[in-house]
PDB file of C-alpha atoms in Angstrom:
ATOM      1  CA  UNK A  10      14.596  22.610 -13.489  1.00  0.00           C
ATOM      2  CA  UNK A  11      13.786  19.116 -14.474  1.00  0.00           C
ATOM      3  CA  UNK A  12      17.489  18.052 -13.437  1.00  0.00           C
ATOM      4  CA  UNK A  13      16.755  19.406 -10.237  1.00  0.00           C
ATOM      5  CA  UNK A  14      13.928  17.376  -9.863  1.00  0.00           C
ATOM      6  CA  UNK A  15      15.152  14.383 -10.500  1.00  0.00           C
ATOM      7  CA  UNK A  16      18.363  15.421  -7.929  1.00  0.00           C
ATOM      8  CA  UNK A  17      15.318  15.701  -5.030  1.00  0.00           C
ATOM      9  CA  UNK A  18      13.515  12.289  -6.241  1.00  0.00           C
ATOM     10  CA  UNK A  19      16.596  10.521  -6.145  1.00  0.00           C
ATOM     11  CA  UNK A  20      18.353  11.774  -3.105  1.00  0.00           C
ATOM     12  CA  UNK A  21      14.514  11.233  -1.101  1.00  0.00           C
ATOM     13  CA  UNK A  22      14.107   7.512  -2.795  1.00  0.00           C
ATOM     14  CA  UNK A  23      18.005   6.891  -1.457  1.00  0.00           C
ATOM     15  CA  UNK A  24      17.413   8.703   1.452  1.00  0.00           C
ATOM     16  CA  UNK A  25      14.881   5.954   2.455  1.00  0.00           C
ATOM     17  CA  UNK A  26      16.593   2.954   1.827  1.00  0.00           C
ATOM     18  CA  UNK A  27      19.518   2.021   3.984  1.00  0.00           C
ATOM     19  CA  UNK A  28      21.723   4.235   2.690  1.00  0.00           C
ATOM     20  CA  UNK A  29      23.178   7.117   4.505  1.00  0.00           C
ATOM     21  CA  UNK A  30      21.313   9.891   2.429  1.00  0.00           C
ATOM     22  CA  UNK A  31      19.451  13.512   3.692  1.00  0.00           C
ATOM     23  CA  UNK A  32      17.251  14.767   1.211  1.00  0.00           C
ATOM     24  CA  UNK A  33      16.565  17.273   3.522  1.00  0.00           C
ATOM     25  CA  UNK A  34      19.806  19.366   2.461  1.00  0.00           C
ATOM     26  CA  UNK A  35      18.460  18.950  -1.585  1.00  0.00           C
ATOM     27  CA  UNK A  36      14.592  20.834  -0.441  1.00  0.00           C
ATOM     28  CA  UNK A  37      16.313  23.201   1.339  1.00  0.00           C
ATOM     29  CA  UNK A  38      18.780  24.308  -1.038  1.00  0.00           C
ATOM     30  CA  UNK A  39      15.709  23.974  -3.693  1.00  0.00           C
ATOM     31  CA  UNK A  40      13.337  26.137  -1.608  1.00  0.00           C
ATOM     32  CA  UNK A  41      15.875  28.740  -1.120  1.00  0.00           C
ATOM     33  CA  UNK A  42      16.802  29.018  -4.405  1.00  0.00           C
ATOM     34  CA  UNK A  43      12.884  30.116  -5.582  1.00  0.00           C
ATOM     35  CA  UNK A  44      11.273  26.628  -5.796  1.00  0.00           C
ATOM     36  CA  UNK A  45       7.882  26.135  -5.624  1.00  0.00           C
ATOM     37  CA  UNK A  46       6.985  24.153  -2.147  1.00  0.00           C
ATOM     38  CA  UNK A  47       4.009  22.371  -3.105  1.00  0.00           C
ATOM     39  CA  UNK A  48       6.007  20.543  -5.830  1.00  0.00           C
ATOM     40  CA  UNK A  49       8.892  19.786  -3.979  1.00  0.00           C
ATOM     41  CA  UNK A  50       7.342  18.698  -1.097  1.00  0.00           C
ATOM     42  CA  UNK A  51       5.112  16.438  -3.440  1.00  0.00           C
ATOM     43  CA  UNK A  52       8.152  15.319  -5.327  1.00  0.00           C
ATOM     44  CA  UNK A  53      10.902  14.503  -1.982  1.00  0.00           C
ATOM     45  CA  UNK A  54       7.187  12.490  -0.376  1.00  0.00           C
ATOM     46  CA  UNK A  55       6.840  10.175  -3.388  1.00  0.00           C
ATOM     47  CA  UNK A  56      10.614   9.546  -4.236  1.00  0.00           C
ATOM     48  CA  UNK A  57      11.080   8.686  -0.179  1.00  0.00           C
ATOM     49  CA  UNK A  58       8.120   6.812   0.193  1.00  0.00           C
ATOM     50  CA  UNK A  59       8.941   4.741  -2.675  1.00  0.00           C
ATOM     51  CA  UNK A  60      12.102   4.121  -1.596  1.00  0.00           C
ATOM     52  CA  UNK A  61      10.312   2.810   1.161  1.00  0.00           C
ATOM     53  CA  UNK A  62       8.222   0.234  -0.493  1.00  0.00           C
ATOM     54  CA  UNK A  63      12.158  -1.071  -1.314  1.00  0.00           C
ATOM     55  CA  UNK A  64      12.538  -1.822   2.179  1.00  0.00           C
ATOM     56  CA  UNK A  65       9.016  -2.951   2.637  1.00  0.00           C
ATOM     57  CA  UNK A  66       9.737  -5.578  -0.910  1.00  0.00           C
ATOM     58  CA  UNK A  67      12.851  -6.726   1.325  1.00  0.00           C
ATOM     59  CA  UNK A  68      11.103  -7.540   4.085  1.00  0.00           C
ATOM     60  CA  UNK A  69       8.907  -9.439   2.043  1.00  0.00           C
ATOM     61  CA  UNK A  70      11.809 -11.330   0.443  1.00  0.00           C
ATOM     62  CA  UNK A  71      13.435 -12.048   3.671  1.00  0.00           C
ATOM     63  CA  UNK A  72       9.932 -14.252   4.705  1.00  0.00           C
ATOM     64  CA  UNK A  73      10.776 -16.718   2.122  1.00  0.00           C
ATOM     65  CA  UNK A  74      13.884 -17.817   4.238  1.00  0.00           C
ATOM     66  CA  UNK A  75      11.431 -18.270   7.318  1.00  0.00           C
ATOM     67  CA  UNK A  76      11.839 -21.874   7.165  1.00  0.00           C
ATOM     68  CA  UNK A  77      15.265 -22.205   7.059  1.00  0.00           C
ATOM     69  CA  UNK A  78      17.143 -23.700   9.619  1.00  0.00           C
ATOM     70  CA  UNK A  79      19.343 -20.508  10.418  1.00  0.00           C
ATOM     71  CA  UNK A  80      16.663 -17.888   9.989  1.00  0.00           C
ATOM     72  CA  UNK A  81      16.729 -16.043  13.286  1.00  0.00           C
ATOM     73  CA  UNK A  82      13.143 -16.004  13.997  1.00  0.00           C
ATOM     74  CA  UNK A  83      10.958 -19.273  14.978  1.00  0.00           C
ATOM     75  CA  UNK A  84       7.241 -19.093  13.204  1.00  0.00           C
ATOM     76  CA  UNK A  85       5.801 -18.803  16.876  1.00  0.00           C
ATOM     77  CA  UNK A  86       7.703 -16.324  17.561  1.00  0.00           C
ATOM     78  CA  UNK A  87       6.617 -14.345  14.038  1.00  0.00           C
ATOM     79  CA  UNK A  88       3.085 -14.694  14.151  1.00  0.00           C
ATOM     80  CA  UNK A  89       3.005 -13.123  17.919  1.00  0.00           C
ATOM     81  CA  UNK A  90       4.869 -10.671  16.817  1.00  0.00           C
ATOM     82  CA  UNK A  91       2.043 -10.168  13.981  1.00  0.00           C
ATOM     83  CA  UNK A  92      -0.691 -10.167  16.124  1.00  0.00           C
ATOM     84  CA  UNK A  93       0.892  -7.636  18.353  1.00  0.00           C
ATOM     85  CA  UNK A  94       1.655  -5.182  15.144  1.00  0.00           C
ATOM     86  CA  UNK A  95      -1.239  -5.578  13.525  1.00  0.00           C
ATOM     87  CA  UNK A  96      -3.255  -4.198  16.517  1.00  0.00           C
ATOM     88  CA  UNK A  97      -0.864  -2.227  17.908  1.00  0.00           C
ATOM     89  CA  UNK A  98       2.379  -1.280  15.878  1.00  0.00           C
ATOM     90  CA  UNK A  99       1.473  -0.115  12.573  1.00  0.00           C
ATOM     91  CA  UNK A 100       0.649   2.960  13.433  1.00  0.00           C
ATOM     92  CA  UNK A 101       4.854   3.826  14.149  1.00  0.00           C
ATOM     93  CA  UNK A 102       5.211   3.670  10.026  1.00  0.00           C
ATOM     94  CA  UNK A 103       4.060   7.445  10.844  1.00  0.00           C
ATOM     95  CA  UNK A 104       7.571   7.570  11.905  1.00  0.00           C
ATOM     96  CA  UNK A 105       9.364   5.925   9.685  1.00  0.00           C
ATOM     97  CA  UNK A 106      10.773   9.391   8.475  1.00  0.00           C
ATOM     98  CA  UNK A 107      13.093   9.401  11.168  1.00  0.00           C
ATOM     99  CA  UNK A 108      16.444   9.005  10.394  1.00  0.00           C
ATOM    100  CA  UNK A 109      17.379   6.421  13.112  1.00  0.00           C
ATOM    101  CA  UNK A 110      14.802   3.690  13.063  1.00  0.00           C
ATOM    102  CA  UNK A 111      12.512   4.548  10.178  1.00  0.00           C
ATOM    103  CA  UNK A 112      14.358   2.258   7.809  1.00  0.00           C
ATOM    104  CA  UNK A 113      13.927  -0.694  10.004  1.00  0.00           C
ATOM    105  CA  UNK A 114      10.392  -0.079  10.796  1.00  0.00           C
ATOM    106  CA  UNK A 115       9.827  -0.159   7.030  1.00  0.00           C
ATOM    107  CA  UNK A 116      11.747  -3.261   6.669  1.00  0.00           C
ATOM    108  CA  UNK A 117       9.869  -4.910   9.331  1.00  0.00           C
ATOM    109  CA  UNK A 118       6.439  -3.746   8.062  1.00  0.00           C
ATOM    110  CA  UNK A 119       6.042  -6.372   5.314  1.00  0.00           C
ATOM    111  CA  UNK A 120       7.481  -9.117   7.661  1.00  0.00           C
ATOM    112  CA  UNK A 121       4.566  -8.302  10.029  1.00  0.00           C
ATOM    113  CA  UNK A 122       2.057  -8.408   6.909  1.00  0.00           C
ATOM    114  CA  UNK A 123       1.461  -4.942   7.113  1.00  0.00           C
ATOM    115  CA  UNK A 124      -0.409  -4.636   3.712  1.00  0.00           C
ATOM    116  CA  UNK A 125       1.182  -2.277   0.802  1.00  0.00           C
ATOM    117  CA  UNK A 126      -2.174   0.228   1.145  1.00  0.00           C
ATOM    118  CA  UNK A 127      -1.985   0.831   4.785  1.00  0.00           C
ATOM    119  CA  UNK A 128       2.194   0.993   4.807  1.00  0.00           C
ATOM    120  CA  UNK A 129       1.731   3.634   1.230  1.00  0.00           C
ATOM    121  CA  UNK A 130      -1.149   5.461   3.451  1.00  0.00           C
ATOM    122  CA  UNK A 131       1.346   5.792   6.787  1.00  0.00           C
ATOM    123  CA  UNK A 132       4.463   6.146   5.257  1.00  0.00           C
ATOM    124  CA  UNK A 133       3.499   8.825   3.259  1.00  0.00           C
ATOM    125  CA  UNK A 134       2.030  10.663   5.649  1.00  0.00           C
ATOM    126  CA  UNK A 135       4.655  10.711   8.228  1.00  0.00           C
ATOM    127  CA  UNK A 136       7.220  11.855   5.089  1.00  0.00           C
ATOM    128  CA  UNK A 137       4.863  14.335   3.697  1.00  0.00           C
ATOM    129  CA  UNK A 138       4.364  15.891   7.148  1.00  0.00           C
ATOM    130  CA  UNK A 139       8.497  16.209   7.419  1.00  0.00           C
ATOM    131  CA  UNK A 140       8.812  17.589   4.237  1.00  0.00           C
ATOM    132  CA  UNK A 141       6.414  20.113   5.129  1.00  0.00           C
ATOM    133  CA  UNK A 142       7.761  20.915   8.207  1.00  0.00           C
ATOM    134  CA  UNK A 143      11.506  21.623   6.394  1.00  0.00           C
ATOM    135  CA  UNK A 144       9.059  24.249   4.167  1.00  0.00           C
ATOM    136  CA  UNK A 145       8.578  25.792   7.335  1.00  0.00           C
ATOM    137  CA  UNK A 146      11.654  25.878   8.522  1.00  0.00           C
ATOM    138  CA  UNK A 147      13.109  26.990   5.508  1.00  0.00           C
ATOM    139  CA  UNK A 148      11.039  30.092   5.817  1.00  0.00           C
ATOM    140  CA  UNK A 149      12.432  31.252   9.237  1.00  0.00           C
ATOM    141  CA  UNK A 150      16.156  30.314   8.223  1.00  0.00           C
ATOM    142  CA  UNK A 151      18.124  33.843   8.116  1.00  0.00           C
ATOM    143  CA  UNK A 152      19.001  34.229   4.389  1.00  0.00           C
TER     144      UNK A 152
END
């Protein structure tokens, strides 16, 4: 059983990096085959929502080329775009389960200083709450 743990952790921590991964498919196929919900669903939550503290670490990394002649951004144009997520945005890391979009939010989260307790407290929520919901619809799938 451990080896199928460790398939779920690492299919949900790929899952939220860039890479085309659905961890989805691994609960499923877990939960059908007798496994018990509450660890699964604990087990997909933290590898995915590690996997997006990678993305959140990149973001990070990518500030340190803010100064850099060819770095897209100006530093005006960053710290607006701060302000603005700080009061506003954060709260769409409750979506950053989704598979088109989520990764970028989580990327962008660290550039707009969106700090690691708030992003672990969001993220994990909005991935907890979809790995719950596949529970649910595991349990009205025909078998």
């Amino acid at each position: 059983m451990i080896l199928y743990y460790l398939l779920l952790f690492s299919s949900a921590f790929l899952a939220a990096t860039i890479l085309p991964f659905y961890s989805e498919v691994v609960l499923f196929a877990l939960l059908r085959d007798g496994g018990d919900p509450i660890v699964l669903v604990s087990i997909a939550t933290l590898g995915n929502t590690l996997g997006a503290v990678v993305n959140w670490l990149l973001g990070w990394y990518l500030l340190h080329f803010q100064d850099r002649r060819w770095f897209y951004f100006k530093p005006a144009q960053i710290e607006r775009a701060q302000r603005w997520f700080q009061r506003y945005g954060f709260w769409t890391l409750l979506l950053a389960w989704m598979p088109v979009g989520g990764d970028a939010l989580t990327l962008i989260a660290c550039i707009m200083k969106v700090r690691l307790w708030l992003f672990l407290l969001l993220v994990g929520t909005g991935k907890a709450l979809r790995y719950i919901s596949v529970v649910y619809l595991t349990a009205w799938a025909p078998v």
